[in-house]
Structure formats: structure tokens, C-alpha cells
Amino acid sequence: MRKLLLLLSVLAAAAPLAVNAQEPQSVRAASPTLDIGGAFSLSTHNGQRLTDADLKGKPYALFFGFTHCPEVCPTTLFELTGALATLGADADKLAAFFVTVDPERDTQEHLASYLGAFDDRIIGLRGTDEETAAIARSFKATYRKIPLDGGDYTMDHTAVIYLMDREGRFFDKIDYREDHKSQLEKLRRLLASG
Ligand code: NI
């Protein structure tokens, strides 16, 4: 009996570890599907609280990144800025979000100043570590910290732009460095949807 109790307590202690160890794998294995998206709650770079419920009725584009990103994020933001400019006033019907996966360095002030270089319709979002993990999980996005020499670090992260319809459902995605024409076409289809 004592042995059984010991075994049970060992199993109970090991269970949360097993769940944690499995989680990243299942997230990594998943490819974008209709199951993408869901409830979230984050803070904007203007300090307002934003949840998925606030976006009901408005299609949106969302992607994950971090302001210290050397290439992927600035390129994506630059291209999105160009696409929004081409769409003109139509783009006002769309919301666009840059969710930081590096809330440690990307403070609200830092996000605001970084995004000042891009279309002002792109809103920065940040959360606690838990909130960041939660939205990444619901979008099946991954990110991880990569230590650099000298104690610095960079972030590896999913680079697609998620296009969500006005009901908050996954509509389509734009891949990193996708052809400009194709990006515009997808954004136009999203605006015209349901
Ligand atoms: Ni990046």
C-alpha cells in the first residue's frame, strides 16, 4: 500500500511536466487550419485593453513578432504598411495587429515608438508571459528565446500574417515575403467577406 501511494504521488508530480513537455510539440506539429484563433486579452501600445470581443464585426490581420527582430518583422511591417496604403480608405475597415512575443523588452512605450515608423493603423499588442503564450497557442503560432553571445537574446517566431474574418474566424494567411499582388488580393477578399 505504501508503495502504491508512493507511486501515485510520483505520477501526480510527473503529470504536469508531461503536459508541458508535450504542448510545444503539438503546437509545432499543427499547421494553420480553421481551428485558428479564439479568445484573447492583451494591451495595446496605447495602453488600452483589447479582447477578441472588441473585434466582433471587424476583420483583422494579426502577426507575431518583436521589435528587436533584424529582418522578418520590419520586412512584414513594411510590406503591410505598403498594402494598407494601396488599399487606402478601405483599409480603415480592417484592423491590423503586431503581437509582441518579447514583452520583456517590448514595453508599451517601446512598441509605440517602434510602430511609429509604420502605418498608424497597425496596433501593437502585448501581454504578460501567460497572455502571450495563450494567444500564440490559440493561433497555433510558436516562438522561443534564442540566447546570443554576450548575454543578449533573439526570438524565433512564426512569420505568417493571420487574416481573421469579422466573426473572428480564420480566413486566410499571408506568408512571409508573399508576392505583393497576392497579399493585396487576400486583403481585398477579406474586406469583401461576409
Ligand atoms: Ni521577427
GROMACS .gro file of C-alpha atoms and ligand atoms in nm, residues 63-76 98 101 114 154-159 176, ligand 1:
model
   25
   63PHE     CA    1   0.101   3.861  -3.673
   64PHE     CA    2   0.356   3.779  -3.407
   65GLY     CA    3   0.698   3.936  -3.376
   66PHE     CA    4   0.931   4.151  -3.167
   67THR     CA    5   1.084   4.491  -3.218
   68HIS     CA    6   1.446   4.371  -3.198
   69CYS     CA    7   1.380   4.142  -3.496
   70PRO     CA    8   1.655   4.204  -3.751
   71GLU     CA    9   1.462   4.120  -4.066
   72VAL     CA   10   1.133   3.931  -4.068
   73CYS     CA   11   0.929   4.174  -3.858
   74PRO     CA   12   1.048   4.500  -4.013
   75THR     CA   13   1.000   4.348  -4.361
   76THR     CA   14   0.648   4.227  -4.277
   98PHE     CA   15   0.151   4.326  -3.423
  101VAL     CA   16   0.643   3.767  -2.840
  114TYR     CA   17   0.881   5.134  -3.293
  154THR     CA   18   1.683   3.695  -3.011
  155MET     CA   19   1.343   3.537  -3.074
  156ASP     CA   20   1.244   3.273  -3.321
  157HIS     CA   21   0.878   3.309  -3.420
  158THR     CA   22   0.604   3.216  -3.665
  159ALA     CA   23   0.615   3.465  -3.950
  176TYR     CA   24   0.648   3.582  -4.524
  195NI      NI   25   1.054   3.889  -3.643
   0.00000   0.00000   0.00000
